[in-house]
Amino acid sequence: MPQRGRPRGFDVDEALERAMEVFWRQGYEGASMSDLTEAMGINKPSLYAAYGGKEELFRKVVARYAEQDMAYARDAFAQPTAYEVVATLLRENVLAVTRPDRPAGCLSIQGGTACATDSAPIAGFLAASRLAGERALADRLARAVDEGDLPADADPVALARFVMIVTEGHAIHAAAGVAREDLQQAAEIALVGFAAASGARVPEQATGTV
């Protein structure tokens, strides 16, 4: 028996995609329940029955974003060398924050902009998510040190922080309307900086990119 208040043909995943767009464009604080239910094509009882409320819905949206829109990060971490990990991460990040079928920028940044005190847990949740990504990158670069791919004096934590600051800057600039080509240029400059600071071996075909 279907749950009360849920319209016939209700697609939980499709509605989640629509909610993602609202949160991405308006942020957690700016997205009202009316905005969400209208975009999702459901009523408030259906939203609570399927997702548990606004905060729970947002957390599900972020999980879906991480699984789908951030899949490039998993691909990057699987690259065989530190240089290729960071090159893939920086370049694919630019493509991700400038997709024509998505709002410009990054949900994990735009979603928590200027949260009020009552929504502080959401800002903290997003910050923790970003820091978890930074730690994962630091772990991957530490492995590169252990494997001899990076020199022993390379600092994985500082390098990961630098790369993540660049990717977050890409998102902010993309949301401000900076063109993909300009962000790609910034990514290549950052990659040169990473190689110089880390001592990473640069593939021969990659030299002279910038």
C-alpha atoms as an extended CHARMM CRD file, in Angstrom:
* protein
*
       210  EXT
         1         1  MET       CA              0.0000000000        0.0000000000        0.0000000000  PROA      1               0.0000000000
         2         2  PRO       CA              1.5530000000        3.3630000000       -1.0020000000  PROA      2               0.0000000000
         3         3  GLN       CA              2.3670000000        5.8480000000        1.7540000000  PROA      3               0.0000000000
         4         4  ARG       CA             -0.2600000000        8.4710000000        2.3520000000  PROA      4               0.0000000000
         5         5  GLY       CA              0.3470000000       11.7360000000        0.5130000000  PROA      5               0.0000000000
         6         6  ARG       CA              2.6870000000       10.2650000000       -2.0730000000  PROA      6               0.0000000000
         7         7  PRO       CA              1.4930000000       10.9800000000       -5.6340000000  PROA      7               0.0000000000
         8         8  ARG       CA              1.1670000000        8.1530000000       -8.1250000000  PROA      8               0.0000000000
         9         9  GLY       CA              4.2850000000        7.6490000000      -10.1920000000  PROA      9               0.0000000000
        10        10  PHE       CA              6.5060000000        9.4080000000       -7.6460000000  PROA      10              0.0000000000
        11        11  ASP       CA             10.1630000000        8.7720000000       -8.5310000000  PROA      11              0.0000000000
        12        12  VAL       CA             12.3720000000        9.2340000000       -5.4650000000  PROA      12              0.0000000000
        13        13  ASP       CA             15.6330000000        9.5580000000       -7.4230000000  PROA      13              0.0000000000
        14        14  GLU       CA             14.2370000000       11.9690000000      -10.0130000000  PROA      14              0.0000000000
        15        15  ALA       CA             12.7910000000       14.1640000000       -7.2780000000  PROA      15              0.0000000000
        16        16  LEU       CA             16.1680000000       14.1040000000       -5.5400000000  PROA      16              0.0000000000
        17        17  GLU       CA             17.7900000000       15.4490000000       -8.7120000000  PROA      17              0.0000000000
        18        18  ARG       CA             15.3130000000       18.3140000000       -8.7980000000  PROA      18              0.0000000000
        19        19  ALA       CA             15.9460000000       19.0950000000       -5.1410000000  PROA      19              0.0000000000
        20        20  MET       CA             19.6810000000       19.1440000000       -5.8770000000  PROA      20              0.0000000000
        21        21  GLU       CA             19.1920000000       21.9050000000       -8.4200000000  PROA      21              0.0000000000
        22        22  VAL       CA             17.2250000000       24.0150000000       -5.9240000000  PROA      22              0.0000000000
        23        23  PHE       CA             19.8140000000       23.6080000000       -3.1660000000  PROA      23              0.0000000000
        24        24  TRP       CA             22.6390000000       24.2320000000       -5.6210000000  PROA      24              0.0000000000
        25        25  ARG       CA             21.1730000000       27.4710000000       -6.9710000000  PROA      25              0.0000000000
        26        26  GLN       CA             19.6790000000       28.8370000000       -3.7470000000  PROA      26              0.0000000000
        27        27  GLY       CA             21.7620000000       27.2480000000       -1.0040000000  PROA      27              0.0000000000
        28        28  TYR       CA             20.3760000000       25.3640000000        1.9660000000  PROA      28              0.0000000000
        29        29  GLU       CA             19.2150000000       28.5050000000        3.7090000000  PROA      29              0.0000000000
        30        30  GLY       CA             17.6070000000       30.0240000000        0.6060000000  PROA      30              0.0000000000
        31        31  ALA       CA             15.7030000000       26.9070000000       -0.4330000000  PROA      31              0.0000000000
        32        32  SER       CA             12.2340000000       27.0120000000        1.1130000000  PROA      32              0.0000000000
        33        33  MET       CA             10.0140000000       23.9820000000        1.5150000000  PROA      33              0.0000000000
        34        34  SER       CA              7.6950000000       25.5320000000       -1.0780000000  PROA      34              0.0000000000
        35        35  ASP       CA             10.5960000000       25.8390000000       -3.5490000000  PROA      35              0.0000000000
        36        36  LEU       CA             11.5580000000       22.2270000000       -2.9450000000  PROA      36              0.0000000000
        37        37  THR       CA              8.1030000000       20.6820000000       -3.1620000000  PROA      37              0.0000000000
        38        38  GLU       CA              7.2940000000       22.6720000000       -6.3090000000  PROA      38              0.0000000000
        39        39  ALA       CA             10.5200000000       21.6280000000       -8.0250000000  PROA      39              0.0000000000
        40        40  MET       CA             10.1480000000       18.0170000000       -6.9280000000  PROA      40              0.0000000000
        41        41  GLY       CA              6.5110000000       17.8000000000       -7.9640000000  PROA      41              0.0000000000
        42        42  ILE       CA              5.3440000000       16.5250000000       -4.5800000000  PROA      42              0.0000000000
        43        43  ASN       CA              3.5810000000       17.8580000000       -1.5170000000  PROA      43              0.0000000000
        44        44  LYS       CA              5.0720000000       18.3940000000        1.9230000000  PROA      44              0.0000000000
        45        45  PRO       CA              3.7410000000       15.1300000000        3.4450000000  PROA      45              0.0000000000
        46        46  SER       CA              5.3560000000       13.2210000000        0.5550000000  PROA      46              0.0000000000
        47        47  LEU       CA              8.6750000000       14.9610000000        1.1310000000  PROA      47              0.0000000000
        48        48  TYR       CA              8.6540000000       14.0820000000        4.8250000000  PROA      48              0.0000000000
        49        49  ALA       CA              7.5580000000       10.5100000000        4.1320000000  PROA      49              0.0000000000
        50        50  ALA       CA             10.2510000000        9.8820000000        1.5140000000  PROA      50              0.0000000000
        51        51  TYR       CA             13.1590000000       11.9000000000        2.8790000000  PROA      51              0.0000000000
        52        52  GLY       CA             12.4570000000       12.7870000000        6.5090000000  PROA      52              0.0000000000
        53        53  GLY       CA             12.5420000000       16.5920000000        6.2370000000  PROA      53              0.0000000000
        54        54  LYS       CA             14.6230000000       19.3840000000        4.7530000000  PROA      54              0.0000000000
        55        55  GLU       CA             17.9170000000       18.6220000000        6.4890000000  PROA      55              0.0000000000
        56        56  GLU       CA             17.6760000000       14.9030000000        5.7640000000  PROA      56              0.0000000000
        57        57  LEU       CA             16.7840000000       15.6880000000        2.1460000000  PROA      57              0.0000000000
        58        58  PHE       CA             19.8280000000       17.9290000000        1.8340000000  PROA      58              0.0000000000
        59        59  ARG       CA             22.1310000000       15.2600000000        3.2300000000  PROA      59              0.0000000000
        60        60  LYS       CA             20.7240000000       12.7530000000        0.7210000000  PROA      60              0.0000000000
        61        61  VAL       CA             21.2470000000       15.2920000000       -2.0650000000  PROA      61              0.0000000000
        62        62  VAL       CA             24.8860000000       15.7850000000       -1.0290000000  PROA      62              0.0000000000
        63        63  ALA       CA             25.4250000000       12.0190000000       -0.9520000000  PROA      63              0.0000000000
        64        64  ARG       CA             24.0130000000       11.7400000000       -4.4620000000  PROA      64              0.0000000000
        65        65  TYR       CA             26.1850000000       14.6570000000       -5.5980000000  PROA      65              0.0000000000
        66        66  ALA       CA             29.2720000000       12.9590000000       -4.1790000000  PROA      66              0.0000000000
        67        67  GLU       CA             28.3910000000        9.6820000000       -5.8820000000  PROA      67              0.0000000000
        68        68  GLN       CA             27.6100000000       11.1230000000       -9.3090000000  PROA      68              0.0000000000
        69        69  ASP       CA             29.0590000000       14.6010000000       -9.8090000000  PROA      69              0.0000000000
        70        70  MET       CA             32.2330000000       13.9120000000       -7.8150000000  PROA      70              0.0000000000
        71        71  ALA       CA             32.9620000000       10.5570000000       -9.4650000000  PROA      71              0.0000000000
        72        72  TYR       CA             35.9190000000       12.1920000000      -11.2270000000  PROA      72              0.0000000000
        73        73  ALA       CA             37.7190000000       12.4020000000       -7.8500000000  PROA      73              0.0000000000
        74        74  ARG       CA             37.6110000000        8.6180000000       -7.4680000000  PROA      74              0.0000000000
        75        75  ASP       CA             38.9850000000        8.2740000000      -10.9900000000  PROA      75              0.0000000000
        76        76  ALA       CA             41.7420000000       10.7460000000      -10.1370000000  PROA      76              0.0000000000
        77        77  PHE       CA             42.8010000000        8.8790000000       -7.0000000000  PROA      77              0.0000000000
        78        78  ALA       CA             43.1300000000        5.7060000000       -9.0670000000  PROA      78              0.0000000000
        79        79  GLN       CA             45.7740000000        7.2300000000      -11.3530000000  PROA      79              0.0000000000
        80        80  PRO       CA             49.2040000000        5.5810000000      -11.0740000000  PROA      80              0.0000000000
        81        81  THR       CA             51.3210000000        8.6260000000      -10.1290000000  PROA      81              0.0000000000
        82        82  ALA       CA             50.8960000000       11.6550000000       -7.8850000000  PROA      82              0.0000000000
        83        83  TYR       CA             51.2710000000       13.9920000000      -10.8490000000  PROA      83              0.0000000000
        84        84  GLU       CA             48.5250000000       12.1920000000      -12.7690000000  PROA      84              0.0000000000
        85        85  VAL       CA             46.3000000000       12.1380000000       -9.6700000000  PROA      85              0.0000000000
        86        86  VAL       CA             46.5230000000       15.8990000000       -9.2890000000  PROA      86              0.0000000000
        87        87  ALA       CA             46.3990000000       16.6160000000      -13.0270000000  PROA      87              0.0000000000
        88        88  THR       CA             43.2090000000       14.5890000000      -13.3860000000  PROA      88              0.0000000000
        89        89  LEU       CA             41.6900000000       16.1390000000      -10.2770000000  PROA      89              0.0000000000
        90        90  LEU       CA             42.3880000000       19.7300000000      -11.3230000000  PROA      90              0.0000000000
        91        91  ARG       CA             41.3400000000       19.3120000000      -14.9510000000  PROA      91              0.0000000000
        92        92  GLU       CA             38.1950000000       17.3020000000      -14.2670000000  PROA      92              0.0000000000
        93        93  ASN       CA             37.2160000000       19.6730000000      -11.4860000000  PROA      93              0.0000000000
        94        94  VAL       CA             37.1390000000       22.5330000000      -13.9890000000  PROA      94              0.0000000000
        95        95  LEU       CA             34.8610000000       20.5260000000      -16.2580000000  PROA      95              0.0000000000
        96        96  ALA       CA             32.6110000000       19.5930000000      -13.3380000000  PROA      96              0.0000000000
        97        97  VAL       CA             32.0910000000       23.1480000000      -12.0790000000  PROA      97              0.0000000000
        98        98  THR       CA             31.3220000000       24.4460000000      -15.5790000000  PROA      98              0.0000000000
        99        99  ARG       CA             28.9150000000       21.7560000000      -16.8220000000  PROA      99              0.0000000000
       100       100  PRO       CA             26.2040000000       23.2940000000      -19.0140000000  PROA      100             0.0000000000
       101       101  ASP       CA             23.5820000000       20.9150000000      -17.5860000000  PROA      101             0.0000000000
       102       102  ARG       CA             24.2890000000       21.8790000000      -13.9650000000  PROA      102             0.0000000000
       103       103  PRO       CA             24.3930000000       25.1730000000      -12.0490000000  PROA      103             0.0000000000
       104       104  ALA       CA             27.8670000000       26.6940000000      -12.1760000000  PROA      104             0.0000000000
       105       105  GLY       CA             30.1420000000       25.9700000000       -9.2430000000  PROA      105             0.0000000000
       106       106  CYS       CA             29.9830000000       23.2910000000       -6.5590000000  PROA      106             0.0000000000
       107       107  LEU       CA             27.0220000000       22.1650000000       -4.4520000000  PROA      107             0.0000000000
       108       108  SER       CA             29.2000000000       21.5720000000       -1.3890000000  PROA      108             0.0000000000
       109       109  ILE       CA             30.2480000000       25.2400000000       -1.4200000000  PROA      109             0.0000000000
       110       110  GLN       CA             27.1300000000       27.0330000000       -2.7090000000  PROA      110             0.0000000000
       111       111  GLY       CA             24.8480000000       24.8540000000       -0.5990000000  PROA      111             0.0000000000
       112       112  GLY       CA             26.2200000000       26.1440000000        2.6920000000  PROA      112             0.0000000000
       113       113  THR       CA             26.9230000000       29.7790000000        1.9260000000  PROA      113             0.0000000000
       114       114  ALA       CA             25.8720000000       32.1610000000        4.7130000000  PROA      114             0.0000000000
       115       115  CYS       CA             23.9630000000       29.6550000000        6.8450000000  PROA      115             0.0000000000
       116       116  ALA       CA             22.1620000000       31.1410000000        9.8510000000  PROA      116             0.0000000000
       117       117  THR       CA             22.8270000000       29.8910000000       13.3810000000  PROA      117             0.0000000000
       118       118  ASP       CA             19.9380000000       27.4310000000       13.2160000000  PROA      118             0.0000000000
       119       119  SER       CA             21.5190000000       25.8610000000       10.1360000000  PROA      119             0.0000000000
       120       120  ALA       CA             25.0690000000       25.7680000000       11.5000000000  PROA      120             0.0000000000
       121       121  PRO       CA             25.0690000000       21.9360000000       11.4660000000  PROA      121             0.0000000000
       122       122  ILE       CA             24.6310000000       22.0560000000        7.6790000000  PROA      122             0.0000000000
       123       123  ALA       CA             27.6320000000       24.3680000000        7.2400000000  PROA      123             0.0000000000
       124       124  GLY       CA             29.6230000000       22.0730000000        9.5070000000  PROA      124             0.0000000000
       125       125  PHE       CA             28.4960000000       19.0060000000        7.5950000000  PROA      125             0.0000000000
       126       126  LEU       CA             29.6270000000       20.5130000000        4.2810000000  PROA      126             0.0000000000
       127       127  ALA       CA             32.9420000000       21.6860000000        5.7200000000  PROA      127             0.0000000000
       128       128  ALA       CA             33.5720000000       18.2170000000        7.1230000000  PROA      128             0.0000000000
       129       129  SER       CA             32.7830000000       16.6930000000        3.7340000000  PROA      129             0.0000000000
       130       130  ARG       CA             35.3120000000       18.9420000000        2.0120000000  PROA      130             0.0000000000
       131       131  LEU       CA             37.9680000000       18.2280000000        4.6450000000  PROA      131             0.0000000000
       132       132  ALA       CA             37.3540000000       14.5030000000        4.2400000000  PROA      132             0.0000000000
       133       133  GLY       CA             38.1820000000       14.8810000000        0.5570000000  PROA      133             0.0000000000
       134       134  GLU       CA             41.3410000000       16.7780000000        1.4720000000  PROA      134             0.0000000000
       135       135  ARG       CA             42.4090000000       14.0270000000        3.8820000000  PROA      135             0.0000000000
       136       136  ALA       CA             41.7590000000       11.3900000000        1.2290000000  PROA      136             0.0000000000
       137       137  LEU       CA             44.0110000000       13.2620000000       -1.1920000000  PROA      137             0.0000000000
       138       138  ALA       CA             46.7000000000       13.6410000000        1.5010000000  PROA      138             0.0000000000
       139       139  ASP       CA             46.5420000000        9.8850000000        2.1100000000  PROA      139             0.0000000000
       140       140  ARG       CA             46.9490000000        9.2170000000       -1.6010000000  PROA      140             0.0000000000
       141       141  LEU       CA             49.9550000000       11.5500000000       -1.7910000000  PROA      141             0.0000000000
       142       142  ALA       CA             51.4480000000        9.9480000000        1.3300000000  PROA      142             0.0000000000
       143       143  ARG       CA             51.2060000000        6.6210000000       -0.4730000000  PROA      143             0.0000000000
       144       144  ALA       CA             53.0950000000        8.2070000000       -3.3590000000  PROA      144             0.0000000000
       145       145  VAL       CA             55.8760000000        9.1430000000       -0.9080000000  PROA      145             0.0000000000
       146       146  ASP       CA             55.9640000000        5.5970000000        0.4830000000  PROA      146             0.0000000000
       147       147  GLU       CA             56.1760000000        4.1830000000       -3.0390000000  PROA      147             0.0000000000
       148       148  GLY       CA             59.0010000000        6.5360000000       -4.0310000000  PROA      148             0.0000000000
       149       149  ASP       CA             56.8260000000        8.3530000000       -6.5620000000  PROA      149             0.0000000000
       150       150  LEU       CA             57.2480000000       11.5670000000       -4.5300000000  PROA      150             0.0000000000
       151       151  PRO       CA             60.4680000000       12.4500000000       -2.6630000000  PROA      151             0.0000000000
       152       152  ALA       CA             60.6870000000       11.6580000000        1.0510000000  PROA      152             0.0000000000
       153       153  ASP       CA             60.5990000000       15.3470000000        2.0190000000  PROA      153             0.0000000000
       154       154  ALA       CA             57.3170000000       16.0480000000        0.1990000000  PROA      154             0.0000000000
       155       155  ASP       CA             54.5160000000       17.2000000000        2.5330000000  PROA      155             0.0000000000
       156       156  PRO       CA             51.3150000000       15.3540000000        1.5460000000  PROA      156             0.0000000000
       157       157  VAL       CA             49.0920000000       17.3460000000        3.9030000000  PROA      157             0.0000000000
       158       158  ALA       CA             50.2560000000       20.7600000000        2.6800000000  PROA      158             0.0000000000
       159       159  LEU       CA             50.1450000000       19.6440000000       -0.9590000000  PROA      159             0.0000000000
       160       160  ALA       CA             46.6160000000       18.2770000000       -0.5900000000  PROA      160             0.0000000000
       161       161  ARG       CA             45.5020000000       21.5080000000        1.0560000000  PROA      161             0.0000000000
       162       162  PHE       CA             46.9330000000       23.5220000000       -1.8310000000  PROA      162             0.0000000000
       163       163  VAL       CA             45.1670000000       21.4030000000       -4.4480000000  PROA      163             0.0000000000
       164       164  MET       CA             41.8350000000       21.5790000000       -2.6320000000  PROA      164             0.0000000000
       165       165  ILE       CA             42.1100000000       25.3560000000       -2.2250000000  PROA      165             0.0000000000
       166       166  VAL       CA             42.5720000000       25.5800000000       -5.9970000000  PROA      166             0.0000000000
       167       167  THR       CA             39.5530000000       23.3660000000       -6.7300000000  PROA      167             0.0000000000
       168       168  GLU       CA             37.3700000000       25.3170000000       -4.3170000000  PROA      168             0.0000000000
       169       169  GLY       CA             38.5490000000       28.5290000000       -5.9480000000  PROA      169             0.0000000000
       170       170  HSD       CA             37.5450000000       27.0970000000       -9.3150000000  PROA      170             0.0000000000
       171       171  ALA       CA             34.0340000000       26.5150000000       -7.9830000000  PROA      171             0.0000000000
       172       172  ILE       CA             33.6950000000       30.0390000000       -6.5990000000  PROA      172             0.0000000000
       173       173  HSD       CA             34.9650000000       31.6150000000       -9.8160000000  PROA      173             0.0000000000
       174       174  ALA       CA             32.7520000000       29.3930000000      -11.9680000000  PROA      174             0.0000000000
       175       175  ALA       CA             29.7230000000       30.5050000000       -9.9720000000  PROA      175             0.0000000000
       176       176  ALA       CA             30.8080000000       34.1000000000      -10.5850000000  PROA      176             0.0000000000
       177       177  GLY       CA             30.7440000000       33.4820000000      -14.3400000000  PROA      177             0.0000000000
       178       178  VAL       CA             34.4240000000       32.8850000000      -15.1290000000  PROA      178             0.0000000000
       179       179  ALA       CA             34.7460000000       30.9340000000      -18.3810000000  PROA      179             0.0000000000
       180       180  ARG       CA             35.8490000000       27.3190000000      -18.4940000000  PROA      180             0.0000000000
       181       181  GLU       CA             38.8780000000       28.2010000000      -20.6420000000  PROA      181             0.0000000000
       182       182  ASP       CA             40.1180000000       30.6800000000      -18.0230000000  PROA      182             0.0000000000
       183       183  LEU       CA             39.7250000000       28.1210000000      -15.2480000000  PROA      183             0.0000000000
       184       184  GLN       CA             41.5650000000       25.5420000000      -17.3330000000  PROA      184             0.0000000000
       185       185  GLN       CA             44.4680000000       27.9570000000      -17.6250000000  PROA      185             0.0000000000
       186       186  ALA       CA             44.4790000000       28.4000000000      -13.8340000000  PROA      186             0.0000000000
       187       187  ALA       CA             44.4340000000       24.6180000000      -13.3700000000  PROA      187             0.0000000000
       188       188  GLU       CA             47.5100000000       24.2010000000      -15.5640000000  PROA      188             0.0000000000
       189       189  ILE       CA             49.3690000000       26.9190000000      -13.6500000000  PROA      189             0.0000000000
       190       190  ALA       CA             48.4450000000       25.2190000000      -10.3720000000  PROA      190             0.0000000000
       191       191  LEU       CA             49.6790000000       21.9120000000      -11.7470000000  PROA      191             0.0000000000
       192       192  VAL       CA             53.0690000000       23.4620000000      -12.5100000000  PROA      192             0.0000000000
       193       193  GLY       CA             53.1330000000       24.7820000000       -8.9520000000  PROA      193             0.0000000000
       194       194  PHE       CA             52.2460000000       21.3800000000       -7.5280000000  PROA      194             0.0000000000
       195       195  ALA       CA             55.0030000000       19.6840000000       -9.5130000000  PROA      195             0.0000000000
       196       196  ALA       CA             57.5780000000       22.2400000000       -8.3840000000  PROA      196             0.0000000000
       197       197  ALA       CA             56.5580000000       22.1190000000       -4.7180000000  PROA      197             0.0000000000
       198       198  SER       CA             56.2040000000       18.3440000000       -4.5110000000  PROA      198             0.0000000000
       199       199  GLY       CA             59.1030000000       17.1940000000       -6.6600000000  PROA      199             0.0000000000
       200       200  ALA       CA             56.6860000000       15.0530000000       -8.6650000000  PROA      200             0.0000000000
       201       201  ARG       CA             57.9790000000       13.4940000000      -11.8360000000  PROA      201             0.0000000000
       202       202  VAL       CA             56.3150000000       15.2370000000      -14.7780000000  PROA      202             0.0000000000
       203       203  PRO       CA             55.5380000000       13.0530000000      -17.8170000000  PROA      203             0.0000000000
       204       204  GLU       CA             57.5620000000       14.1770000000      -20.8220000000  PROA      204             0.0000000000
       205       205  GLN       CA             54.4450000000       14.8600000000      -22.8970000000  PROA      205             0.0000000000
       206       206  ALA       CA             53.0970000000       17.1480000000      -20.1460000000  PROA      206             0.0000000000
       207       207  THR       CA             55.9430000000       19.6630000000      -20.2560000000  PROA      207             0.0000000000
       208       208  GLY       CA             55.2410000000       22.9670000000      -21.9570000000  PROA      208             0.0000000000
       209       209  THR       CA             51.4580000000       22.7520000000      -21.3910000000  PROA      209             0.0000000000
       210       210  VAL       CA             51.1470000000       26.2550000000      -19.9350000000  PROA      210             0.0000000000
